[in-house]
mmCIF file of C-alpha atoms and ligand atoms in Angstrom:
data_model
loop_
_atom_site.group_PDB
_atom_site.id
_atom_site.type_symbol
_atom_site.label_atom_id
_atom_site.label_comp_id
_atom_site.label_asym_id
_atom_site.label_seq_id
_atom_site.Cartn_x
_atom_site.Cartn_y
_atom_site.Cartn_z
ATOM 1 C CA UNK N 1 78.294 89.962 135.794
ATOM 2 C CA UNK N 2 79.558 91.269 132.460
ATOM 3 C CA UNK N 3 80.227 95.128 131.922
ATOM 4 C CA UNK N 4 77.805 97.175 131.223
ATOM 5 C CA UNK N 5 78.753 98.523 127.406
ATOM 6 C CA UNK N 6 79.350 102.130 128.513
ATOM 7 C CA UNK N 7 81.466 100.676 131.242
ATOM 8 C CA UNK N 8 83.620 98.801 128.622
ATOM 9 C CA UNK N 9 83.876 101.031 125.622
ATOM 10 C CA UNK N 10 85.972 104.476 124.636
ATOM 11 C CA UNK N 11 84.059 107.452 123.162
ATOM 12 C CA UNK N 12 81.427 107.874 121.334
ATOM 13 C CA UNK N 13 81.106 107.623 117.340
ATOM 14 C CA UNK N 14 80.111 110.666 115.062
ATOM 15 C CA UNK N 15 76.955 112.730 115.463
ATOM 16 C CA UNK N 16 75.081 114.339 112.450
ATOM 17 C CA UNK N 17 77.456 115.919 109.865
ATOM 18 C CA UNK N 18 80.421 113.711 111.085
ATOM 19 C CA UNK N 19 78.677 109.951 109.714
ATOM 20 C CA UNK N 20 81.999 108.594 109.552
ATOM 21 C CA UNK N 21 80.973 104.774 111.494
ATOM 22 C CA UNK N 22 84.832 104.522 112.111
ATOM 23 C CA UNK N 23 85.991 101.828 114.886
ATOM 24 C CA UNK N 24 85.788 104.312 116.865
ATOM 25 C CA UNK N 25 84.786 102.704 120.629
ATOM 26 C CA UNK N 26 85.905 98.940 119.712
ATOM 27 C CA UNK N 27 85.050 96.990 122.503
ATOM 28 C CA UNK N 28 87.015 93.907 123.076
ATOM 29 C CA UNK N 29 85.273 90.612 122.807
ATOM 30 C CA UNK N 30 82.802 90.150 125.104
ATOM 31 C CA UNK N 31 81.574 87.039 126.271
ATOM 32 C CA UNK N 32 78.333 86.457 124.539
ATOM 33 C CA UNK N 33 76.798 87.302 127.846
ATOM 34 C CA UNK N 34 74.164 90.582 127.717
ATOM 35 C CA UNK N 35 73.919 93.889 129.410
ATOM 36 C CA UNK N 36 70.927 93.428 131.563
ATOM 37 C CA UNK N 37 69.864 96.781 133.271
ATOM 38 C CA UNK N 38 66.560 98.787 134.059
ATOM 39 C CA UNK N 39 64.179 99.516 131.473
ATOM 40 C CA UNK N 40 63.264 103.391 130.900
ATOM 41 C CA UNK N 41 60.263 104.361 128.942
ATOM 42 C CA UNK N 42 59.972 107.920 129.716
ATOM 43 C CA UNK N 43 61.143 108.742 126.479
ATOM 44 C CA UNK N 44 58.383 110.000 124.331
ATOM 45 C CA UNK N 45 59.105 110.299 120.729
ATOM 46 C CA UNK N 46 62.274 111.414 119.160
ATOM 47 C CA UNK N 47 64.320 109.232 117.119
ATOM 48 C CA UNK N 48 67.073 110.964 116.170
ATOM 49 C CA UNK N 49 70.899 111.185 116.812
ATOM 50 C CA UNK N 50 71.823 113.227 120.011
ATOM 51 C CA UNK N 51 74.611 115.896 120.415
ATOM 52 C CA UNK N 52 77.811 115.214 122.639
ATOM 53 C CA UNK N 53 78.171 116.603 125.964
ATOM 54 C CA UNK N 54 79.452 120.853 125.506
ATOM 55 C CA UNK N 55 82.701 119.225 126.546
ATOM 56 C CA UNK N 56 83.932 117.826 122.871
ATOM 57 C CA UNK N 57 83.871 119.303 119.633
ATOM 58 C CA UNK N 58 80.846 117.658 118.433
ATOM 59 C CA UNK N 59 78.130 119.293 116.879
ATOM 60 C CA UNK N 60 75.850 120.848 119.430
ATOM 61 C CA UNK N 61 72.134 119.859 119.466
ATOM 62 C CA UNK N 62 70.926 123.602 117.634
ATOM 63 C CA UNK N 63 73.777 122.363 115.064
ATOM 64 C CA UNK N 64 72.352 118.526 114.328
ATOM 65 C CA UNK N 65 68.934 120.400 114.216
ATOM 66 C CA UNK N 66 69.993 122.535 111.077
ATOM 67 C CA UNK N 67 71.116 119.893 109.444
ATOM 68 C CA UNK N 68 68.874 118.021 109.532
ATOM 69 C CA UNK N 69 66.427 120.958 108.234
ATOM 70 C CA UNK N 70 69.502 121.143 105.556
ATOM 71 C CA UNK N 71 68.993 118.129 104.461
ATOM 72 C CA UNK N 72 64.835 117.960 103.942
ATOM 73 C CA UNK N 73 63.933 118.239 100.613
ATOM 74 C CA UNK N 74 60.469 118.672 98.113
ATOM 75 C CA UNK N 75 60.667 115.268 96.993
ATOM 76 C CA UNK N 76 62.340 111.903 97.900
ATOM 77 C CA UNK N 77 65.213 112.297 95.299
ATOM 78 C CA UNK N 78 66.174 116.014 96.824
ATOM 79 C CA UNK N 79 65.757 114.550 100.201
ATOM 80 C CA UNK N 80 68.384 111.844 99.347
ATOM 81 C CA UNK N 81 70.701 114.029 97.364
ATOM 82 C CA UNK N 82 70.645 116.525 100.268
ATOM 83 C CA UNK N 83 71.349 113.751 102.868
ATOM 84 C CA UNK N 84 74.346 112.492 100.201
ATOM 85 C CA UNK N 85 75.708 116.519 100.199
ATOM 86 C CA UNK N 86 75.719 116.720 104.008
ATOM 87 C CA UNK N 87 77.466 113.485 104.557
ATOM 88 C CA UNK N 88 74.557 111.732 106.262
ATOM 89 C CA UNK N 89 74.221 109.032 103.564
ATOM 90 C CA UNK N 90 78.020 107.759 102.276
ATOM 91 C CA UNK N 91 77.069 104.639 100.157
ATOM 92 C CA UNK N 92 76.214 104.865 96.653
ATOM 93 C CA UNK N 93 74.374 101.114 97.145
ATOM 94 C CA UNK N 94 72.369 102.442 99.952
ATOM 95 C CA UNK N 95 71.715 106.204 98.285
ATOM 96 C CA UNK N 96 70.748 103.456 95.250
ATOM 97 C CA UNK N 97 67.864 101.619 97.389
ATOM 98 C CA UNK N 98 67.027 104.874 99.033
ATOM 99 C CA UNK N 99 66.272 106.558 95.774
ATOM 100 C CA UNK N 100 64.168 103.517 95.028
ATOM 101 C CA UNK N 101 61.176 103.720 98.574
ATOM 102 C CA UNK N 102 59.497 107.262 98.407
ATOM 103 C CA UNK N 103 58.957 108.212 102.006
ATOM 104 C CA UNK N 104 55.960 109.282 100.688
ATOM 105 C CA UNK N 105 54.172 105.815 101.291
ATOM 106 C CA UNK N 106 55.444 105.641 104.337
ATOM 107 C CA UNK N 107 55.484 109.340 106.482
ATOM 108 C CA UNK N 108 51.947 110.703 106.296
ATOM 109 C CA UNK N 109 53.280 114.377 107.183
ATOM 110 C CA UNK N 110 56.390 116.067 106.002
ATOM 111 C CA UNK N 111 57.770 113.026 104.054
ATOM 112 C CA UNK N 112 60.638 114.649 102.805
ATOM 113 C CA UNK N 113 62.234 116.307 106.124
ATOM 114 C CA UNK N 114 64.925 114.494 107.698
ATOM 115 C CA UNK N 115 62.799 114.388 110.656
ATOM 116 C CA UNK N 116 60.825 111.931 112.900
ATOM 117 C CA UNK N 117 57.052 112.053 112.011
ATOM 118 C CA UNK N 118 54.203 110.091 113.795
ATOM 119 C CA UNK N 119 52.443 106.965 112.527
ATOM 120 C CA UNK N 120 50.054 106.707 115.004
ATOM 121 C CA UNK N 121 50.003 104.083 118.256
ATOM 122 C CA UNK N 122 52.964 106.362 119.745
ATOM 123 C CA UNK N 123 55.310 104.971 116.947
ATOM 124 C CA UNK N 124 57.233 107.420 114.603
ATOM 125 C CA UNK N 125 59.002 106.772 111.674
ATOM 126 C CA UNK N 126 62.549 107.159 111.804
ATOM 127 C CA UNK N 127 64.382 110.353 110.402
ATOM 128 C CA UNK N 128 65.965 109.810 107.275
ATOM 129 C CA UNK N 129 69.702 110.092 108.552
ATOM 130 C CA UNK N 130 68.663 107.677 111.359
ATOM 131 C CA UNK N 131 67.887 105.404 108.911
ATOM 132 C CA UNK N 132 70.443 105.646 106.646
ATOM 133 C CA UNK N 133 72.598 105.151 109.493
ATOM 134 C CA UNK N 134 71.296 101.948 110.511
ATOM 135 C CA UNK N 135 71.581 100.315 106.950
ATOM 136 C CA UNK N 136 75.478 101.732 106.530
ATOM 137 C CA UNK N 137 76.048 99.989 109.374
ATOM 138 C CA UNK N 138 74.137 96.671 108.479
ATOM 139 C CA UNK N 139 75.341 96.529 104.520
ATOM 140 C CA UNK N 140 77.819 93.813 104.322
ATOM 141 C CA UNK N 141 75.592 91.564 105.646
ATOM 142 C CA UNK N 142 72.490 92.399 103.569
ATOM 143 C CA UNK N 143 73.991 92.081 100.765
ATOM 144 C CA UNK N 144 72.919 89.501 97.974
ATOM 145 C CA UNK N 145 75.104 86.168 98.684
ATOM 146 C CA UNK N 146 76.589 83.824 96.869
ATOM 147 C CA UNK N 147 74.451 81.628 94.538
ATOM 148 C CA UNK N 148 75.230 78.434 95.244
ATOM 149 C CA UNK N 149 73.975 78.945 99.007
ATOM 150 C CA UNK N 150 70.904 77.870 100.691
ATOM 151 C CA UNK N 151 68.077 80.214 100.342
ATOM 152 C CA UNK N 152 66.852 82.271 101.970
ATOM 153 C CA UNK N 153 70.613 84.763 102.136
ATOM 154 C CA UNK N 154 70.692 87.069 103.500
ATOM 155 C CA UNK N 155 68.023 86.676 105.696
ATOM 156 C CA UNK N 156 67.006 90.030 107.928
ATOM 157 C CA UNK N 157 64.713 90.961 110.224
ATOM 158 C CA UNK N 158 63.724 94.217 111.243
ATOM 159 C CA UNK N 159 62.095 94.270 114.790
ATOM 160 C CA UNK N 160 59.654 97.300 115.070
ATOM 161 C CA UNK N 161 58.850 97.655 111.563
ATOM 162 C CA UNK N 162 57.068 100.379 112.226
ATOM 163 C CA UNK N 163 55.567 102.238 108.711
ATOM 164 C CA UNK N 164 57.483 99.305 106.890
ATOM 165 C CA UNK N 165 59.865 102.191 105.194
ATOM 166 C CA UNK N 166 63.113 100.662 106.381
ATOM 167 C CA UNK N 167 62.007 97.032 106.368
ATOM 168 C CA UNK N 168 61.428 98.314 102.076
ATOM 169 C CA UNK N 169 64.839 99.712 101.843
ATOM 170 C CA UNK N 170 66.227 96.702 103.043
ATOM 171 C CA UNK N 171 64.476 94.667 101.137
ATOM 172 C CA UNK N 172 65.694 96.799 97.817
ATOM 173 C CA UNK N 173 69.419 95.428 99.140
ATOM 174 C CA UNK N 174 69.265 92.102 100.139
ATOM 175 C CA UNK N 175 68.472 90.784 96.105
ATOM 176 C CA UNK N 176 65.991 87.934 94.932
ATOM 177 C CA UNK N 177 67.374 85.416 96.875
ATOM 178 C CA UNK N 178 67.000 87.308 100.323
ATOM 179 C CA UNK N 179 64.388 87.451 102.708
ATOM 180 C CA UNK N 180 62.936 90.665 104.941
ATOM 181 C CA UNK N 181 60.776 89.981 108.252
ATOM 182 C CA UNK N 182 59.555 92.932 109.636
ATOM 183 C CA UNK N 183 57.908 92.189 113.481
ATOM 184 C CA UNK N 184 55.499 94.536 115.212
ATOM 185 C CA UNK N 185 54.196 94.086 118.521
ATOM 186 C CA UNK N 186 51.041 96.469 117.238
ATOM 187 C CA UNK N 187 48.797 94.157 114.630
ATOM 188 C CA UNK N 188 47.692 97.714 113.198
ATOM 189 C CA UNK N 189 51.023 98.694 112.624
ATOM 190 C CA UNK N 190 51.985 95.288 110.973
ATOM 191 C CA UNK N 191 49.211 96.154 108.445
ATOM 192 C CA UNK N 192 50.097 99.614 108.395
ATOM 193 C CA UNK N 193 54.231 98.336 107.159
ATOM 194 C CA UNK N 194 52.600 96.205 104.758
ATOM 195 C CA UNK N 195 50.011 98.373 103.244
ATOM 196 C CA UNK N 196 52.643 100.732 102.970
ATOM 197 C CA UNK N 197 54.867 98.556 101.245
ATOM 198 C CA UNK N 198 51.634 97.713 98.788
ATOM 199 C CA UNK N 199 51.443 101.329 97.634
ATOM 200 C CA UNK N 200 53.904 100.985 94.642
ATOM 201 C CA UNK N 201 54.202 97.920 92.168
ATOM 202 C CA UNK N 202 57.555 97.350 93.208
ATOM 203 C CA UNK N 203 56.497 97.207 96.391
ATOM 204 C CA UNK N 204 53.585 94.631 95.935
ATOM 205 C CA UNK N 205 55.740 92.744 93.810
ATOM 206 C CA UNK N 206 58.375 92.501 96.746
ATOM 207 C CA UNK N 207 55.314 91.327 98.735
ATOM 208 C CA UNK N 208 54.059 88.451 95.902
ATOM 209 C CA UNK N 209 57.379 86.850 95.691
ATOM 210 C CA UNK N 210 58.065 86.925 99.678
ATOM 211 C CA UNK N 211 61.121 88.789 99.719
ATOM 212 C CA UNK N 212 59.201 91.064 102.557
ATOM 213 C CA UNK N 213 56.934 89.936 105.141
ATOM 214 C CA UNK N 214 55.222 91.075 108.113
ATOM 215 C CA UNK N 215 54.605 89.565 111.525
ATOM 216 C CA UNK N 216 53.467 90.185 114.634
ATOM 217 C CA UNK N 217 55.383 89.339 117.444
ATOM 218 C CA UNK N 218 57.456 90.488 120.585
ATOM 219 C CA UNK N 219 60.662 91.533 119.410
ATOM 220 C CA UNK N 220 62.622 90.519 122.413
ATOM 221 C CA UNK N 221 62.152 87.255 121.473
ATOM 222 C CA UNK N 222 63.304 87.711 117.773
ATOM 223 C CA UNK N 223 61.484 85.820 115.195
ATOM 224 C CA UNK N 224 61.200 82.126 113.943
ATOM 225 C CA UNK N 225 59.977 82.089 110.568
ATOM 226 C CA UNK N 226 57.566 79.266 110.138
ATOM 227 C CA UNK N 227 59.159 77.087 107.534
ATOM 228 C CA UNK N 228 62.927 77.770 108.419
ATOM 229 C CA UNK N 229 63.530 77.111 112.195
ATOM 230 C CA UNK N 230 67.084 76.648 112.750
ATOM 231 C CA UNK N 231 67.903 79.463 110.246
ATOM 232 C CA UNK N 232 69.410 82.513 112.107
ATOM 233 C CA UNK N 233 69.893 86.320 110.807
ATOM 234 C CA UNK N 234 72.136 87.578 108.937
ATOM 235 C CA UNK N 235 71.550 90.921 109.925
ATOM 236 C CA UNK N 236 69.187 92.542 113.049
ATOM 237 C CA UNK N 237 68.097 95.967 112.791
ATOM 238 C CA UNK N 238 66.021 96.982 116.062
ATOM 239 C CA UNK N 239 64.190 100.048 115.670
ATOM 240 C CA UNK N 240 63.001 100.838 119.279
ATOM 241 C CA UNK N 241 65.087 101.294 122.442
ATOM 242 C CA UNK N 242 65.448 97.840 124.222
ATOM 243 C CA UNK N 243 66.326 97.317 127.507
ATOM 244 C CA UNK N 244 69.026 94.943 127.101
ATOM 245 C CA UNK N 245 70.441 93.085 124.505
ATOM 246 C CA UNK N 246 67.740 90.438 124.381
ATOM 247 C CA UNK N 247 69.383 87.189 124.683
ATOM 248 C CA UNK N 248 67.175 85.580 122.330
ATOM 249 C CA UNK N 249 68.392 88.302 119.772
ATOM 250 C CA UNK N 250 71.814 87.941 119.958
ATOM 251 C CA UNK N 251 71.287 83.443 119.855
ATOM 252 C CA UNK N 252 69.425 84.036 116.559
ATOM 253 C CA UNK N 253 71.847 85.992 115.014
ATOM 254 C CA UNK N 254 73.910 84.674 112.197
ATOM 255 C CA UNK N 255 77.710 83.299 112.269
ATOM 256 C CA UNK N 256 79.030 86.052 111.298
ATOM 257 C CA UNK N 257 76.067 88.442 111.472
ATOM 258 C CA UNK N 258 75.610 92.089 112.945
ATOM 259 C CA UNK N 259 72.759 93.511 114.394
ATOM 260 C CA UNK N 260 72.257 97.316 115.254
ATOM 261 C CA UNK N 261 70.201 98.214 118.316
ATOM 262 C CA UNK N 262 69.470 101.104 120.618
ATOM 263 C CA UNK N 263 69.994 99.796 124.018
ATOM 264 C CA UNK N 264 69.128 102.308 127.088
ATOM 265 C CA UNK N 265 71.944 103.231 129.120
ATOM 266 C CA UNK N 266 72.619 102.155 133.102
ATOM 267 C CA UNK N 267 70.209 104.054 134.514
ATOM 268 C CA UNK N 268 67.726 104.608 132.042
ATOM 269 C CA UNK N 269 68.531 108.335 131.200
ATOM 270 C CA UNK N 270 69.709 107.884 128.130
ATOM 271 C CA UNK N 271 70.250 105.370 125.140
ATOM 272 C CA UNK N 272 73.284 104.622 122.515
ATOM 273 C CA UNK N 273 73.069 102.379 119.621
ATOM 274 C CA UNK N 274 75.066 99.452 119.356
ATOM 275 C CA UNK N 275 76.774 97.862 116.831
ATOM 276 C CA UNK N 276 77.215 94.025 118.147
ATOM 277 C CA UNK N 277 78.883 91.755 115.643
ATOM 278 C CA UNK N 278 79.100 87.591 115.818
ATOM 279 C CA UNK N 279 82.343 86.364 113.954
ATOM 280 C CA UNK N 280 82.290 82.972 111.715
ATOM 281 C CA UNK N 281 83.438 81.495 115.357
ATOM 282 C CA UNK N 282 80.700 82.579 117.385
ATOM 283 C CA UNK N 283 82.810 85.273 119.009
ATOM 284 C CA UNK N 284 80.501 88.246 120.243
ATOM 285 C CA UNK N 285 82.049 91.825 120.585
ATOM 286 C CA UNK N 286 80.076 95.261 120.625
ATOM 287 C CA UNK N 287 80.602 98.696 119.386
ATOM 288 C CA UNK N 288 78.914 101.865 121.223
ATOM 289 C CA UNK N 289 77.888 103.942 118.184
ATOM 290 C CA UNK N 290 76.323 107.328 119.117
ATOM 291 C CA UNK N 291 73.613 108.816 121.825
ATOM 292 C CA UNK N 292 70.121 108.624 120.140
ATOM 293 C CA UNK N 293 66.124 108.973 121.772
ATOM 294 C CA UNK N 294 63.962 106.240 120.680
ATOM 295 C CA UNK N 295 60.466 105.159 121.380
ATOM 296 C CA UNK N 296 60.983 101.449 123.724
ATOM 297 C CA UNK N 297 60.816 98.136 122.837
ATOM 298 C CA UNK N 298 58.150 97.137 125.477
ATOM 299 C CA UNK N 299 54.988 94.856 126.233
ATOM 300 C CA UNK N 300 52.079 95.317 123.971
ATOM 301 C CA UNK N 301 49.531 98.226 125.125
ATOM 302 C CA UNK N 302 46.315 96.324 126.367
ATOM 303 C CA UNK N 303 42.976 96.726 124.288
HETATM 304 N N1 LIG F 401 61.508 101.396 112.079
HETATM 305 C C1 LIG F 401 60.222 101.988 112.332
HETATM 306 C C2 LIG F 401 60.251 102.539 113.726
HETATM 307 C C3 LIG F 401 58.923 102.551 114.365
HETATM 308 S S1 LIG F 401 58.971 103.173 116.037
HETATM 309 C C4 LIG F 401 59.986 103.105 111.322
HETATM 310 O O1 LIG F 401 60.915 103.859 111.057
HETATM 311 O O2 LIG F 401 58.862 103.255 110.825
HETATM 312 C C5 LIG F 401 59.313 101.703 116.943
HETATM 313 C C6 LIG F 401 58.381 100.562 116.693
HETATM 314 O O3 LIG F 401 58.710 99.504 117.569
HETATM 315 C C7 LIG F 401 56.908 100.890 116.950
HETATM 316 O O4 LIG F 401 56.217 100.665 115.764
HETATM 317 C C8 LIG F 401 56.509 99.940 118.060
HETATM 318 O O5 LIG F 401 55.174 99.471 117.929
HETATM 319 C C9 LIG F 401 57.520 98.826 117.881
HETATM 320 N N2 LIG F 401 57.749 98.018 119.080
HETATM 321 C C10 LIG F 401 57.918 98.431 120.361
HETATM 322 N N3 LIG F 401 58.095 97.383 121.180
HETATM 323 C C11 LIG F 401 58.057 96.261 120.396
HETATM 324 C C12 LIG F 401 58.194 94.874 120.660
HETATM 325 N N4 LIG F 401 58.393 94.392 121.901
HETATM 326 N N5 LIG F 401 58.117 94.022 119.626
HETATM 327 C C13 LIG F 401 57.903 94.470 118.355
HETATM 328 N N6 LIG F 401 57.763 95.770 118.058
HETATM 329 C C14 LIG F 401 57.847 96.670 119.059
#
């Protein structure tokens, strides 16, 4: 039986105001095997980062609240330069492709607050920070690759697309050659990503050449793009709480590859996002990131 994560890693990282994605937590290699415990899905919507226990120094929840409201903004750039200010977003390539998607398209109310707002089906977008969090994480392997590789590189999929915002912004990063999958379980919210993504003429253009696409599928299983089976991800961003780490997930990953995913904690309380990275060998080993509440990665709700 392998350990559960929390069982086998120090600390956790940085909450809001603290985005510092240090090595913090390093868990030694672990043997490719997955965390398998119960699934919770009591959590209703809220898909932020969560405080530390009183005990540490960390922000408290009231604290990660007001920034947050610190960094909302009127429009997409102020949003952005306010999440840049606060330390939320650190990378000038990702504060680049952020300035670039206008949460607009993508957040029908309150756009610009670094909040959570509902897209309808009991899905939310992502806050901002959230989201810039995730892609910090995942940048070296979205970037554009080298030319003289096969294409698609970097390939990425983004399970629980959702409104399609992040599955854009990673789609601004990966360059011409690179390839986006976003996967929905919800066929209304695979249109929804894609409509979305159809609002501006970058965004259709993005769509016309390929370098985005949406499917629907279950997540858990990852995705096999018709056309390239055999090709794994270079990168796996998850954007609902899962279970486990889905063992399909983690065989589909790339050599080396990373994928960021909220997995629920033993017991089902609460949930931590985890930064689990394949070396060019194959060798699997897992970073606990920080506490966070998001909607699960579940069955399909029956019509
Ligand atoms: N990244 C999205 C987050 C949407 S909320 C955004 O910021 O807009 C989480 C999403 O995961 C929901 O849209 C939900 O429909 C989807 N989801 C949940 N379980 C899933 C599964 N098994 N397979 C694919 N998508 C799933």
């Amino acid at each position: 039986m392998p350990p559960h994560p929390r069982a086998s890693c120090t600390g956790l990282n940085s909450v809001l105001g603290s985005n510092t994605h240090s090595a913090q937590g390093v868990c030694p290699a672990f043997s490719g095997q997955v965390p398998l415990h119960r699934v919770n899905h009591q959590h209703p919507r809220c898909y932020g980062r969560l405080s530390r226990s009183r005990a540490t120094s960390s922000p408290s929840y009231l604290e990660i609240v007001k920034m947050a409201w610190r960094s909302s903004g009127t429009s997409n750039a102020e949003l952005v330069e306010n999440m840049w200010r606060n330390g939320l977003l650190k990378n000038a390539e990702v504060k680049e492709a952020f300035l670039k998607v206008d949460r607009a398209h993508y957040a029908p109310s309150f756009p610009y607050d670094d909040s959570p707002q509902p897209i309808g089906h009991a899905a939310t977008i992502s806050a901002p920070h959230m989201h810039a969090s995730a892609v910090e994480h995942l940048l070296p392997y979205v970037r554009p690759t080298d030319e003289s590789g096969p294409r698609p590189a970097p390939r990425v999929l983004d399970i629980g697309s959702g409104s399609g915002y992040l599955t854009h912004v990673l789609a601004e990063l990966v360059g011409p050659r690179g390839l986006v999958v976003g996967v929905e379980h919800i066929v209304e919210l695979r249109d929804l990503g894609e409509k979305n993504v159809g609002k501006s003429e970058r965004g259709r253009e993005l769509l016309r050449g390929g370098r985005v696409r949406f499917r629907v599928g279950d997540g858990r299983k990852g995705w096999v793009e018709p056309g390239e089976e055999g090709s794994k991800w270079d990168a796996i961003h998850v954007g609902a709480a899962a279970a486990e780490v889905h063992p399909p997930l983690l065989e589909q990953l790339n050599s080396p590859g990373r994928m960021f995913i909220p997995v629920d904690d033993e017991g089902g309380w609460s949930q931590h996002v985890w930064c689990i990275d394949k070396d060019a060998e194959g060798k699997v080993t897992q970073k606990k990131l920080f506490g966070v509440r998001y909607v699960p990665l579940t069955d399909a709700p029956r019509h």
